[in-house]
PDB file of C-alpha atoms in Angstrom:
ATOM      1  CA  MET A  24     -23.948  -0.057  -7.351  1.00 72.00           C
ATOM      2  CA  ALA A  25     -20.967  -2.376  -6.817  1.00 84.00           C
ATOM      3  CA  VAL A  26     -17.886  -1.863  -8.982  1.00 90.00           C
ATOM      4  CA  ALA A  27     -18.236  -5.293 -10.602  1.00 86.00           C
ATOM      5  CA  GLN A  28     -21.811  -4.464 -11.617  1.00 84.00           C
ATOM      6  CA  LEU A  29     -20.784  -1.089 -13.014  1.00 84.00           C
ATOM      7  CA  ILE A  30     -18.078  -2.698 -15.116  1.00 83.00           C
ATOM      8  CA  HIS A  31     -20.118  -5.665 -16.315  1.00 74.00           C
ATOM      9  CA  GLN A  32     -23.326  -3.818 -17.128  1.00 69.00           C
ATOM     10  CA  GLU A  33     -24.290  -3.837 -20.797  1.00 62.00           C
ATOM     11  CA  THR A  34     -24.043  -0.192 -21.759  1.00 63.00           C
ATOM     12  CA  SER A  35     -22.252   2.017 -24.220  1.00 65.00           C
ATOM     13  CA  GLU A  36     -21.859   4.741 -21.581  1.00 82.00           C
ATOM     14  CA  ARG A  37     -18.270   5.776 -21.016  1.00 90.00           C
ATOM     15  CA  GLN A  38     -17.219   5.645 -17.379  1.00 94.00           C
ATOM     16  CA  PHE A  39     -14.305   7.041 -15.418  1.00 96.00           C
ATOM     17  CA  SER A  40     -12.845   6.012 -12.087  1.00 97.00           C
ATOM     18  CA  PHE A  41     -10.075   7.583 -10.042  1.00 98.00           C
ATOM     19  CA  GLU A  42      -7.370   6.498  -7.625  1.00 97.00           C
ATOM     20  CA  VAL A  43      -6.458   8.769  -4.704  1.00 95.00           C
ATOM     21  CA  LEU A  44      -3.946   8.557  -1.865  1.00 91.00           C
ATOM     22  CA  PRO A  45      -4.673   9.009   1.832  1.00 90.00           C
ATOM     23  CA  PRO A  46      -3.011  12.201   3.108  1.00 88.00           C
ATOM     24  CA  LEU A  47       0.422  12.077   4.662  1.00 85.00           C
ATOM     25  CA  LYS A  48       0.401  11.577   8.413  1.00 83.00           C
ATOM     26  CA  GLY A  49      -0.459  14.814  10.174  1.00 82.00           C
ATOM     27  CA  THR A  50      -1.437  16.853   7.089  1.00 85.00           C
ATOM     28  CA  GLY A  51      -5.219  16.558   7.449  1.00 84.00           C
ATOM     29  CA  THR A  52      -7.847  15.805   4.826  1.00 88.00           C
ATOM     30  CA  GLU A  53      -8.754  19.271   3.526  1.00 93.00           C
ATOM     31  CA  ARG A  54      -6.702  19.089   0.339  1.00 93.00           C
ATOM     32  CA  LEU A  55      -7.758  15.495  -0.358  1.00 94.00           C
ATOM     33  CA  PHE A  56     -11.454  16.290   0.047  1.00 95.00           C
ATOM     34  CA  ASN A  57     -11.100  19.393  -2.120  1.00 96.00           C
ATOM     35  CA  ASP A  58      -9.611  17.192  -4.849  1.00 96.00           C
ATOM     36  CA  ILE A  59     -12.327  14.576  -4.434  1.00 96.00           C
ATOM     37  CA  GLU A  60     -15.020  17.237  -4.628  1.00 97.00           C
ATOM     38  CA  ARG A  61     -13.636  18.272  -8.023  1.00 97.00           C
ATOM     39  CA  LEU A  62     -13.380  14.661  -9.173  1.00 97.00           C
ATOM     40  CA  CYS A  63     -16.932  13.909  -8.039  1.00 96.00           C
ATOM     41  CA  GLU A  64     -18.191  16.676 -10.315  1.00 96.00           C
ATOM     42  CA  LEU A  65     -17.105  14.352 -13.136  1.00 96.00           C
ATOM     43  CA  ASN A  66     -19.526  11.665 -11.891  1.00 95.00           C
ATOM     44  CA  PRO A  67     -17.026   8.833 -11.401  1.00 96.00           C
ATOM     45  CA  ALA A  68     -18.120   5.218 -11.381  1.00 95.00           C
ATOM     46  CA  PHE A  69     -15.968   4.690  -8.285  1.00 96.00           C
ATOM     47  CA  ILE A  70     -12.971   6.039  -6.389  1.00 97.00           C
ATOM     48  CA  ASN A  71     -10.310   3.725  -5.060  1.00 95.00           C
ATOM     49  CA  ILE A  72      -8.023   4.541  -2.171  1.00 96.00           C
ATOM     50  CA  THR A  73      -4.487   3.253  -1.924  1.00 93.00           C
ATOM     51  CA  THR A  74      -3.062   1.524   1.140  1.00 88.00           C
ATOM     52  CA  HIS A  75       0.451   2.247   2.360  1.00 75.00           C
ATOM     53  CA  HIS A  76       1.610   0.091   5.207  1.00 72.00           C
ATOM     54  CA  SER A  77       4.762   0.743   7.171  1.00 58.00           C
ATOM     55  CA  GLU A  78       8.102   1.218   5.486  1.00 57.00           C
ATOM     56  CA  TYR A  79      11.681   1.279   6.678  1.00 53.00           C
ATOM     57  CA  VAL A  80      13.474   4.536   7.416  1.00 53.00           C
ATOM     58  CA  TYR A  81      16.810   5.228   9.027  1.00 56.00           C
ATOM     59  CA  ARG A  82      16.980   7.530  12.052  1.00 61.00           C
ATOM     60  CA  GLU A  83      20.238   8.901  13.408  1.00 59.00           C
ATOM     61  CA  LEU A  84      20.872   8.145  17.071  1.00 65.00           C
ATOM     62  CA  SER A  85      22.582  10.465  19.529  1.00 69.00           C
ATOM     63  CA  ASP A  86      25.822   8.485  19.259  1.00 67.00           C
ATOM     64  CA  GLY A  87      25.923   8.913  15.459  1.00 62.00           C
ATOM     65  CA  ARG A  88      24.776   5.421  14.611  1.00 63.00           C
ATOM     66  CA  TYR A  89      21.680   4.808  12.471  1.00 59.00           C
ATOM     67  CA  GLU A  90      18.741   2.676  13.490  1.00 63.00           C
ATOM     68  CA  ARG A  91      16.376   1.056  11.015  1.00 54.00           C
ATOM     69  CA  GLN A  92      12.753   1.682  12.007  1.00 61.00           C
ATOM     70  CA  ARG A  93       9.357   1.069  10.499  1.00 59.00           C
ATOM     71  CA  VAL A  94       7.065   4.076  10.031  1.00 64.00           C
ATOM     72  CA  ARG A  95       3.687   4.453   8.409  1.00 69.00           C
ATOM     73  CA  ARG A  96       3.423   7.660   6.402  1.00 69.00           C
ATOM     74  CA  ARG A  97      -0.102   7.342   4.996  1.00 73.00           C
ATOM     75  CA  PRO A  98      -2.476   5.678   7.483  1.00 72.00           C
ATOM     76  CA  GLY A  99      -6.239   5.744   7.266  1.00 83.00           C
ATOM     77  CA  THR A 100      -7.259   3.999   4.044  1.00 92.00           C
ATOM     78  CA  ILE A 101     -10.420   2.482   5.520  1.00 94.00           C
ATOM     79  CA  ALA A 102     -11.349   5.691   7.348  1.00 93.00           C
ATOM     80  CA  VAL A 103     -10.789   7.776   4.211  1.00 94.00           C
ATOM     81  CA  ALA A 104     -12.884   5.358   2.155  1.00 96.00           C
ATOM     82  CA  ALA A 105     -15.723   5.548   4.665  1.00 96.00           C
ATOM     83  CA  ALA A 106     -15.526   9.353   4.767  1.00 95.00           C
ATOM     84  CA  ILE A 107     -15.636   9.607   0.967  1.00 96.00           C
ATOM     85  CA  GLN A 108     -18.577   7.234   0.810  1.00 96.00           C
ATOM     86  CA  GLN A 109     -20.509   9.160   3.444  1.00 95.00           C
ATOM     87  CA  ARG A 110     -19.581  12.662   2.350  1.00 95.00           C
ATOM     88  CA  PHE A 111     -19.810  12.317  -1.419  1.00 96.00           C
ATOM     89  CA  GLY A 112     -22.112   9.325  -1.923  1.00 96.00           C
ATOM     90  CA  VAL A 113     -19.756   7.688  -4.430  1.00 96.00           C
ATOM     91  CA  THR A 114     -18.819   4.007  -4.592  1.00 96.00           C
ATOM     92  CA  VAL A 115     -15.434   3.466  -2.935  1.00 97.00           C
ATOM     93  CA  GLN A 116     -12.880   0.719  -3.362  1.00 97.00           C
ATOM     94  CA  PRO A 117     -10.088   0.594  -0.769  1.00 97.00           C
ATOM     95  CA  HIS A 118      -6.924  -1.338  -1.443  1.00 96.00           C
ATOM     96  CA  VAL A 119      -6.258  -4.326   0.807  1.00 97.00           C
ATOM     97  CA  ILE A 120      -2.670  -5.512   0.601  1.00 95.00           C
ATOM     98  CA  CYS A 121      -0.383  -8.241   1.885  1.00 94.00           C
ATOM     99  CA  SER A 122       2.529  -5.901   2.591  1.00 89.00           C
ATOM    100  CA  GLY A 123       2.935  -4.979   6.234  1.00 86.00           C
ATOM    101  CA  ALA A 124      -0.089  -6.975   7.411  1.00 91.00           C
ATOM    102  CA  THR A 125      -0.619 -10.303   9.126  1.00 94.00           C
ATOM    103  CA  ILE A 126      -3.523 -12.578   8.269  1.00 97.00           C
ATOM    104  CA  GLU A 127      -5.172 -11.432  11.493  1.00 97.00           C
ATOM    105  CA  ASP A 128      -4.669  -7.752  10.551  1.00 94.00           C
ATOM    106  CA  ILE A 129      -6.379  -8.396   7.229  1.00 97.00           C
ATOM    107  CA  GLU A 130      -9.247 -10.194   8.935  1.00 97.00           C
ATOM    108  CA  TYR A 131      -9.872  -7.147  11.129  1.00 96.00           C
ATOM    109  CA  GLU A 132      -9.743  -4.923   8.047  1.00 96.00           C
ATOM    110  CA  LEU A 133     -12.443  -7.077   6.443  1.00 97.00           C
ATOM    111  CA  LEU A 134     -14.590  -6.840   9.552  1.00 97.00           C
ATOM    112  CA  ASP A 135     -14.221  -3.056   9.695  1.00 96.00           C
ATOM    113  CA  LEU A 136     -15.075  -2.738   6.014  1.00 97.00           C
ATOM    114  CA  GLN A 137     -18.100  -4.956   6.420  1.00 96.00           C
ATOM    115  CA  PHE A 138     -19.332  -2.888   9.376  1.00 95.00           C
ATOM    116  CA  LEU A 139     -19.007   0.231   7.217  1.00 96.00           C
ATOM    117  CA  GLY A 140     -20.949  -1.287   4.335  1.00 96.00           C
ATOM    118  CA  ILE A 141     -17.959  -1.209   1.974  1.00 97.00           C
ATOM    119  CA  ARG A 142     -17.925  -4.294  -0.218  1.00 96.00           C
ATOM    120  CA  ASP A 143     -15.601  -3.432  -3.128  1.00 97.00           C
ATOM    121  CA  LEU A 144     -11.931  -4.338  -2.661  1.00 98.00           C
ATOM    122  CA  LEU A 145      -8.817  -4.093  -4.795  1.00 98.00           C
ATOM    123  CA  LEU A 146      -6.553  -6.895  -3.577  1.00 98.00           C
ATOM    124  CA  LEU A 147      -2.813  -6.426  -4.059  1.00 96.00           C
ATOM    125  CA  ARG A 148       0.421  -7.849  -2.771  1.00 94.00           C
ATOM    126  CA  GLY A 149       1.888  -4.377  -2.234  1.00 88.00           C
ATOM    127  CA  ASP A 150       5.385  -3.071  -2.874  1.00 81.00           C
ATOM    128  CA  LYS A 151       8.542  -4.570  -1.498  1.00 73.00           C
ATOM    129  CA  ALA A 152      10.539  -2.512   0.971  1.00 66.00           C
ATOM    130  CA  LYS A 153      12.939  -0.121  -0.739  1.00 66.00           C
ATOM    131  CA  ASP A 154      16.009  -1.828   0.688  1.00 64.00           C
ATOM    132  CA  ASP A 155      14.868  -5.369  -0.127  1.00 68.00           C
ATOM    133  CA  GLN A 156      15.816  -7.108  -3.353  1.00 71.00           C
ATOM    134  CA  THR A 157      12.600  -9.146  -3.347  1.00 77.00           C
ATOM    135  CA  PHE A 158       9.298  -8.943  -1.525  1.00 83.00           C
ATOM    136  CA  LYS A 159       9.456 -10.297   2.025  1.00 84.00           C
ATOM    137  CA  PRO A 160       6.077 -11.099   3.560  1.00 87.00           C
ATOM    138  CA  THR A 161       5.301  -9.932   7.055  1.00 88.00           C
ATOM    139  CA  PRO A 162       5.658 -12.820   9.539  1.00 91.00           C
ATOM    140  CA  GLY A 163       2.203 -14.356   9.777  1.00 95.00           C
ATOM    141  CA  GLY A 164       1.150 -12.650   6.531  1.00 95.00           C
ATOM    142  CA  HIS A 165       0.700 -13.507   2.877  1.00 96.00           C
ATOM    143  CA  ALA A 166       3.399 -13.675   0.213  1.00 94.00           C
ATOM    144  CA  HIS A 167       1.096 -13.463  -2.813  1.00 95.00           C
ATOM    145  CA  THR A 168      -2.141 -11.815  -3.920  1.00 97.00           C
ATOM    146  CA  THR A 169      -3.544 -15.254  -4.651  1.00 97.00           C
ATOM    147  CA  ASP A 170      -3.232 -16.130  -0.945  1.00 97.00           C
ATOM    148  CA  LEU A 171      -5.025 -12.893  -0.067  1.00 98.00           C
ATOM    149  CA  ILE A 172      -7.845 -13.726  -2.479  1.00 98.00           C
ATOM    150  CA  ARG A 173      -8.207 -17.137  -0.833  1.00 98.00           C
ATOM    151  CA  GLN A 174      -8.548 -15.494   2.585  1.00 98.00           C
ATOM    152  CA  VAL A 175     -11.225 -13.068   1.345  1.00 98.00           C
ATOM    153  CA  GLN A 176     -13.081 -15.900  -0.359  1.00 98.00           C
ATOM    154  CA  ARG A 177     -13.046 -17.943   2.867  1.00 98.00           C
ATOM    155  CA  PHE A 178     -14.436 -14.892   4.634  1.00 98.00           C
ATOM    156  CA  ASN A 179     -17.096 -14.601   1.919  1.00 98.00           C
ATOM    157  CA  ALA A 180     -17.957 -18.259   2.470  1.00 97.00           C
ATOM    158  CA  GLY A 181     -18.554 -17.583   6.172  1.00 97.00           C
ATOM    159  CA  PHE A 182     -15.282 -18.652   7.781  1.00 97.00           C
ATOM    160  CA  PHE A 183     -12.500 -16.865   9.592  1.00 97.00           C
ATOM    161  CA  ALA A 184      -8.898 -17.580   8.629  1.00 95.00           C
ATOM    162  CA  ASP A 185      -8.558 -20.142  11.424  1.00 95.00           C
ATOM    163  CA  GLY A 186     -11.512 -22.111  10.026  1.00 96.00           C
ATOM    164  CA  SER A 187     -14.041 -21.115  12.665  1.00 97.00           C
ATOM    165  CA  PRO A 188     -17.485 -20.138  11.333  1.00 97.00           C
ATOM    166  CA  ILE A 189     -18.714 -16.547  11.218  1.00 97.00           C
ATOM    167  CA  LYS A 190     -22.077 -16.467  13.024  1.00 95.00           C
ATOM    168  CA  ASN A 191     -23.462 -13.676  10.835  1.00 91.00           C
ATOM    169  CA  PRO A 192     -21.436 -13.648   7.606  1.00 91.00           C
ATOM    170  CA  GLY A 193     -22.988 -10.525   6.081  1.00 90.00           C
ATOM    171  CA  PRO A 194     -22.666  -9.322   2.460  1.00 93.00           C
ATOM    172  CA  LYS A 195     -19.847 -10.751   0.375  1.00 96.00           C
ATOM    173  CA  PHE A 196     -16.941  -8.696  -0.896  1.00 97.00           C
ATOM    174  CA  ASP A 197     -16.362  -8.137  -4.611  1.00 97.00           C
ATOM    175  CA  ILE A 198     -12.768  -8.568  -5.733  1.00 98.00           C
ATOM    176  CA  GLY A 199     -10.690  -6.566  -8.177  1.00 97.00           C
ATOM    177  CA  VAL A 200      -6.991  -7.150  -8.841  1.00 98.00           C
ATOM    178  CA  ALA A 201      -4.081  -5.516 -10.642  1.00 97.00           C
ATOM    179  CA  CYS A 202      -2.391  -6.563 -13.874  1.00 97.00           C
ATOM    180  CA  TYR A 203       0.647  -5.386 -15.797  1.00 97.00           C
ATOM    181  CA  PRO A 204       0.659  -4.891 -19.595  1.00 97.00           C
ATOM    182  CA  GLU A 205       4.458  -4.552 -19.467  1.00 96.00           C
ATOM    183  CA  LYS A 206       4.756  -7.294 -16.786  1.00 93.00           C
ATOM    184  CA  HIS A 207       5.349  -6.950 -13.069  1.00 92.00           C
ATOM    185  CA  GLU A 208       8.900  -5.891 -12.253  1.00 88.00           C
ATOM    186  CA  GLU A 209       9.615  -9.165 -10.447  1.00 88.00           C
ATOM    187  CA  ALA A 210       8.082 -11.496 -13.022  1.00 90.00           C
ATOM    188  CA  PRO A 211      10.620 -13.378 -15.164  1.00 92.00           C
ATOM    189  CA  ASN A 212       8.491 -12.850 -18.271  1.00 94.00           C
ATOM    190  CA  LEU A 213       5.084 -11.576 -19.363  1.00 94.00           C
ATOM    191  CA  GLU A 214       3.670 -15.065 -19.977  1.00 94.00           C
ATOM    192  CA  MET A 215       4.292 -16.219 -16.417  1.00 95.00           C
ATOM    193  CA  ASP A 216       2.935 -12.945 -15.069  1.00 95.00           C
ATOM    194  CA  MET A 217      -0.266 -13.468 -17.051  1.00 96.00           C
ATOM    195  CA  GLN A 218      -0.589 -16.981 -15.662  1.00 97.00           C
ATOM    196  CA  TYR A 219      -0.877 -15.370 -12.235  1.00 96.00           C
ATOM    197  CA  LEU A 220      -3.686 -13.179 -13.571  1.00 97.00           C
ATOM    198  CA  LEU A 221      -5.448 -16.289 -14.856  1.00 98.00           C
ATOM    199  CA  GLU A 222      -5.078 -17.870 -11.408  1.00 98.00           C
ATOM    200  CA  LYS A 223      -6.530 -14.747  -9.781  1.00 98.00           C
ATOM    201  CA  GLN A 224      -9.539 -15.057 -12.072  1.00 98.00           C
ATOM    202  CA  GLN A 225      -9.934 -18.732 -11.227  1.00 98.00           C
ATOM    203  CA  LEU A 226      -9.909 -17.865  -7.525  1.00 98.00           C
ATOM    204  CA  GLY A 227     -12.688 -15.328  -7.957  1.00 97.00           C
ATOM    205  CA  ALA A 228     -11.297 -11.996  -9.168  1.00 98.00           C
ATOM    206  CA  GLN A 229     -14.080 -10.234 -11.082  1.00 97.00           C
ATOM    207  CA  TYR A 230     -12.059  -7.612 -12.953  1.00 97.00           C
ATOM    208  CA  ALA A 231      -8.525  -6.258 -13.239  1.00 97.00           C
ATOM    209  CA  VAL A 232      -7.093  -2.745 -13.419  1.00 97.00           C
ATOM    210  CA  THR A 233      -3.804  -2.273 -15.241  1.00 98.00           C
ATOM    211  CA  GLN A 234      -0.644  -0.603 -14.085  1.00 96.00           C
ATOM    212  CA  LEU A 235      -0.276   2.734 -15.861  1.00 96.00           C
ATOM    213  CA  PHE A 236       0.991   2.715 -19.443  1.00 97.00           C
ATOM    214  CA  TYR A 237       1.553   5.249 -22.215  1.00 97.00           C
ATOM    215  CA  ASP A 238       1.605   2.963 -25.258  1.00 97.00           C
ATOM    216  CA  ASN A 239      -1.874   1.706 -26.139  1.00 98.00           C
ATOM    217  CA  GLN A 240      -0.464  -0.990 -28.395  1.00 97.00           C
ATOM    218  CA  LYS A 241       0.941  -2.738 -25.345  1.00 97.00           C
ATOM    219  CA  TYR A 242      -2.488  -2.683 -23.706  1.00 98.00           C
ATOM    220  CA  PHE A 243      -4.213  -4.013 -26.822  1.00 98.00           C
ATOM    221  CA  ALA A 244      -1.633  -6.809 -27.179  1.00 97.00           C
ATOM    222  CA  PHE A 245      -1.972  -7.660 -23.496  1.00 97.00           C
ATOM    223  CA  VAL A 246      -5.772  -7.939 -23.675  1.00 98.00           C
ATOM    224  CA  GLU A 247      -5.592 -10.028 -26.848  1.00 98.00           C
ATOM    225  CA  LYS A 248      -3.106 -12.438 -25.249  1.00 97.00           C
ATOM    226  CA  ALA A 249      -5.204 -12.572 -22.065  1.00 98.00           C
ATOM    227  CA  ARG A 250      -8.282 -13.603 -24.038  1.00 98.00           C
ATOM    228  CA  GLN A 251      -6.301 -16.296 -25.836  1.00 97.00           C
ATOM    229  CA  MET A 252      -5.250 -17.670 -22.437  1.00 97.00           C
ATOM    230  CA  GLY A 253      -8.840 -17.837 -21.195  1.00 98.00           C
ATOM    231  CA  ILE A 254      -8.796 -14.659 -19.114  1.00 98.00           C
ATOM    232  CA  THR A 255     -12.309 -13.334 -19.593  1.00 96.00           C
ATOM    233  CA  ILE A 256     -12.678 -10.734 -16.818  1.00 96.00           C
ATOM    234  CA  PRO A 257     -12.789  -7.039 -17.794  1.00 95.00           C
ATOM    235  CA  ILE A 258      -9.337  -5.428 -17.971  1.00 97.00           C
ATOM    236  CA  ILE A 259      -9.617  -1.712 -17.211  1.00 97.00           C
ATOM    237  CA  PRO A 260      -6.818   0.489 -18.554  1.00 98.00           C
ATOM    238  CA  GLY A 261      -5.037   2.551 -15.899  1.00 98.00           C
ATOM    239  CA  ILE A 262      -3.863   5.951 -17.132  1.00 97.00           C
ATOM    240  CA  LYS A 263      -1.728   8.687 -15.563  1.00 96.00           C
ATOM    241  CA  PRO A 264      -0.981  11.927 -17.434  1.00 96.00           C
ATOM    242  CA  LEU A 265       2.558  13.202 -17.275  1.00 94.00           C
ATOM    243  CA  ALA A 266       2.644  16.461 -15.340  1.00 92.00           C
ATOM    244  CA  LYS A 267       6.326  17.305 -14.743  1.00 92.00           C
ATOM    245  CA  LEU A 268       9.575  17.290 -16.680  1.00 91.00           C
ATOM    246  CA  SER A 269      11.182  14.972 -14.130  1.00 91.00           C
ATOM    247  CA  GLN A 270       8.630  12.263 -14.884  1.00 91.00           C
ATOM    248  CA  LEU A 271      10.440  11.407 -18.119  1.00 87.00           C
ATOM    249  CA  THR A 272      12.864   9.401 -15.987  1.00 90.00           C
ATOM    250  CA  VAL A 273      10.982   9.023 -12.684  1.00 89.00           C
ATOM    251  CA  VAL A 274       7.874   7.315 -14.116  1.00 90.00           C
ATOM    252  CA  PRO A 275       9.702   4.488 -15.967  1.00 91.00           C
ATOM    253  CA  ARG A 276      11.878   3.833 -12.910  1.00 87.00           C
ATOM    254  CA  THR A 277       9.015   3.911 -10.412  1.00 86.00           C
ATOM    255  CA  PHE A 278       6.273   2.168 -12.372  1.00 89.00           C
ATOM    256  CA  HIS A 279       8.401   0.007 -14.681  1.00 88.00           C
ATOM    257  CA  CYS A 280       6.742   1.145 -17.884  1.00 93.00           C
ATOM    258  CA  ASP A 281       8.188   2.563 -21.083  1.00 94.00           C
ATOM    259  CA  ILE A 282       7.707   6.102 -22.328  1.00 95.00           C
ATOM    260  CA  PRO A 283       7.014   5.732 -26.076  1.00 95.00           C
ATOM    261  CA  GLU A 284       9.647   7.328 -28.272  1.00 95.00           C
ATOM    262  CA  PRO A 285       7.276   9.952 -29.805  1.00 96.00           C
ATOM    263  CA  LEU A 286       6.203  11.094 -26.325  1.00 96.00           C
ATOM    264  CA  ALA A 287       9.765  11.112 -24.994  1.00 94.00           C
ATOM    265  CA  ARG A 288      10.897  13.151 -27.989  1.00 95.00           C
ATOM    266  CA  GLU A 289       8.259  15.793 -27.228  1.00 95.00           C
ATOM    267  CA  ILE A 290       8.995  15.867 -23.489  1.00 94.00           C
ATOM    268  CA  VAL A 291      12.638  16.747 -24.022  1.00 94.00           C
ATOM    269  CA  LYS A 292      11.495  19.784 -25.986  1.00 95.00           C
ATOM    270  CA  CYS A 293       9.579  21.086 -22.962  1.00 95.00           C
ATOM    271  CA  LYS A 294      11.205  23.940 -21.055  1.00 95.00           C
ATOM    272  CA  THR A 295       9.001  24.034 -17.943  1.00 95.00           C
ATOM    273  CA  ASP A 296       6.690  21.815 -15.906  1.00 94.00           C
ATOM    274  CA  ASP A 297       3.753  23.750 -17.389  1.00 96.00           C
ATOM    275  CA  ASP A 298       4.919  22.723 -20.859  1.00 96.00           C
ATOM    276  CA  ALA A 299       5.134  19.102 -19.695  1.00 95.00           C
ATOM    277  CA  ARG A 300       1.672  19.283 -18.107  1.00 96.00           C
ATOM    278  CA  ARG A 301       0.117  20.614 -21.334  1.00 97.00           C
ATOM    279  CA  LEU A 302       1.852  17.879 -23.315  1.00 97.00           C
ATOM    280  CA  GLY A 303       0.592  15.287 -20.822  1.00 97.00           C
ATOM    281  CA  ILE A 304      -2.985  16.487 -21.280  1.00 98.00           C
ATOM    282  CA  GLU A 305      -2.709  16.331 -25.076  1.00 98.00           C
ATOM    283  CA  TRP A 306      -1.095  12.873 -25.105  1.00 98.00           C
ATOM    284  CA  THR A 307      -3.500  11.363 -22.570  1.00 98.00           C
ATOM    285  CA  THR A 308      -6.566  12.802 -24.310  1.00 98.00           C
ATOM    286  CA  SER A 309      -5.428  11.218 -27.582  1.00 98.00           C
ATOM    287  CA  GLN A 310      -4.589   7.994 -25.768  1.00 98.00           C
ATOM    288  CA  CYS A 311      -8.115   7.796 -24.304  1.00 98.00           C
ATOM    289  CA  GLN A 312      -9.706   8.608 -27.659  1.00 98.00           C
ATOM    290  CA  GLU A 313      -7.806   5.712 -29.217  1.00 98.00           C
ATOM    291  CA  LEU A 314      -8.995   3.414 -26.420  1.00 98.00           C
ATOM    292  CA  TYR A 315     -12.576   4.520 -27.157  1.00 97.00           C
ATOM    293  CA  ALA A 316     -12.073   3.749 -30.844  1.00 97.00           C
ATOM    294  CA  HIS A 317     -11.147   0.179 -29.842  1.00 96.00           C
ATOM    295  CA  GLY A 318     -14.321  -0.288 -27.811  1.00 94.00           C
ATOM    296  CA  VAL A 319     -12.965   0.537 -24.347  1.00 95.00           C
ATOM    297  CA  ASN A 320     -15.578   2.371 -22.273  1.00 94.00           C
ATOM    298  CA  ASP A 321     -14.064   2.210 -18.756  1.00 96.00           C
ATOM    299  CA  ILE A 322     -10.915   4.207 -18.002  1.00 97.00           C
ATOM    300  CA  HIS A 323      -9.206   4.450 -14.622  1.00 98.00           C
ATOM    301  CA  PHE A 324      -7.069   7.504 -13.809  1.00 98.00           C
ATOM    302  CA  TYR A 325      -4.200   7.629 -11.339  1.00 96.00           C
ATOM    303  CA  THR A 326      -4.604  11.176 -10.022  1.00 96.00           C
ATOM    304  CA  MET A 327      -1.620  11.661  -7.705  1.00 91.00           C
ATOM    305  CA  GLY A 328      -0.068  15.018  -8.589  1.00 90.00           C
ATOM    306  CA  ALA A 329      -2.286  15.293 -11.643  1.00 94.00           C
ATOM    307  CA  VAL A 330      -5.826  16.188 -10.504  1.00 96.00           C
ATOM    308  CA  ASP A 331      -5.893  19.384 -12.583  1.00 97.00           C
ATOM    309  CA  SER A 332      -4.784  17.465 -15.668  1.00 97.00           C
ATOM    310  CA  VAL A 333      -7.299  14.647 -15.129  1.00 98.00           C
ATOM    311  CA  VAL A 334     -10.179  17.110 -14.746  1.00 97.00           C
ATOM    312  CA  GLU A 335      -9.167  18.850 -17.983  1.00 98.00           C
ATOM    313  CA  ILE A 336      -8.808  15.541 -19.851  1.00 98.00           C
ATOM    314  CA  VAL A 337     -12.211  14.230 -18.796  1.00 97.00           C
ATOM    315  CA  LYS A 338     -13.847  17.512 -19.792  1.00 96.00           C
ATOM    316  CA  ARG A 339     -12.224  17.306 -23.218  1.00 97.00           C
ATOM    317  CA  LEU A 340     -13.314  13.704 -23.669  1.00 97.00           C
ATOM    318  CA  ARG A 341     -16.907  14.698 -22.913  1.00 93.00           C
ATOM    319  CA  GLU A 342     -17.021  17.560 -25.382  1.00 85.00           C
TER     320      GLU A 342
END
């Protein structure tokens, strides 16, 4: 069943979905598939697979100078999605992003996905390069997720990006997007950021998945404001359990979200990563239980570095 159908179906059943990363270049898929096998035992509604296009690195030359080069550390999103779908029989949702891709690149991605029978997409702009102050689109690419949605919708309507007709259009893609309860890092304010979400809905987005958060009140306030603005699509909470002491500072800096004061106060009491992992399991379990109490039945977990914790949390929630 397509992701949009799973989310929209009238049911009181509580569903989980998981995000995974393609393996680093050259490391193979054994560990990833072992993790997915464990996650599939939890009967997920779907698994989405991140996309990481090229990024800049600096390599030292023989004369001591440094050269800026683009490298791609995690290739294979479409291949990994197809392998998961075939091997585990679970609905997959690869990310398709603007970053690092031309319009033509994206068109070929859509064709490959269509050939593979994958119809669920999470459309994102993607991260800016680490050294850039603002996002810089690839020459010949898109600057915004809204432009990417328009391209996919043209493809769905039976036309390539250049306007030429597709002789055999095939099944249409379903579209999910991201949203940010604490606003996107580059947005001037939350209200303007939410206007972009409204525009994504108007262009055809069928649901949204939030950036991770640790304070449910921010999610509840975000959903309430979204409904007041006319945003009616489902907004799935994205959750990531803390698993290491270092994440007290790394997570807010990387994902631009606050650690609530009660959680931060408990983290600083932890002596080891195991202490932090146990705290993360307790906090996230309580967080999910509060979401349930407010009528939320679909929860999305970011599993990177936290598969053990996610498995334990889901088991607790099902007890």
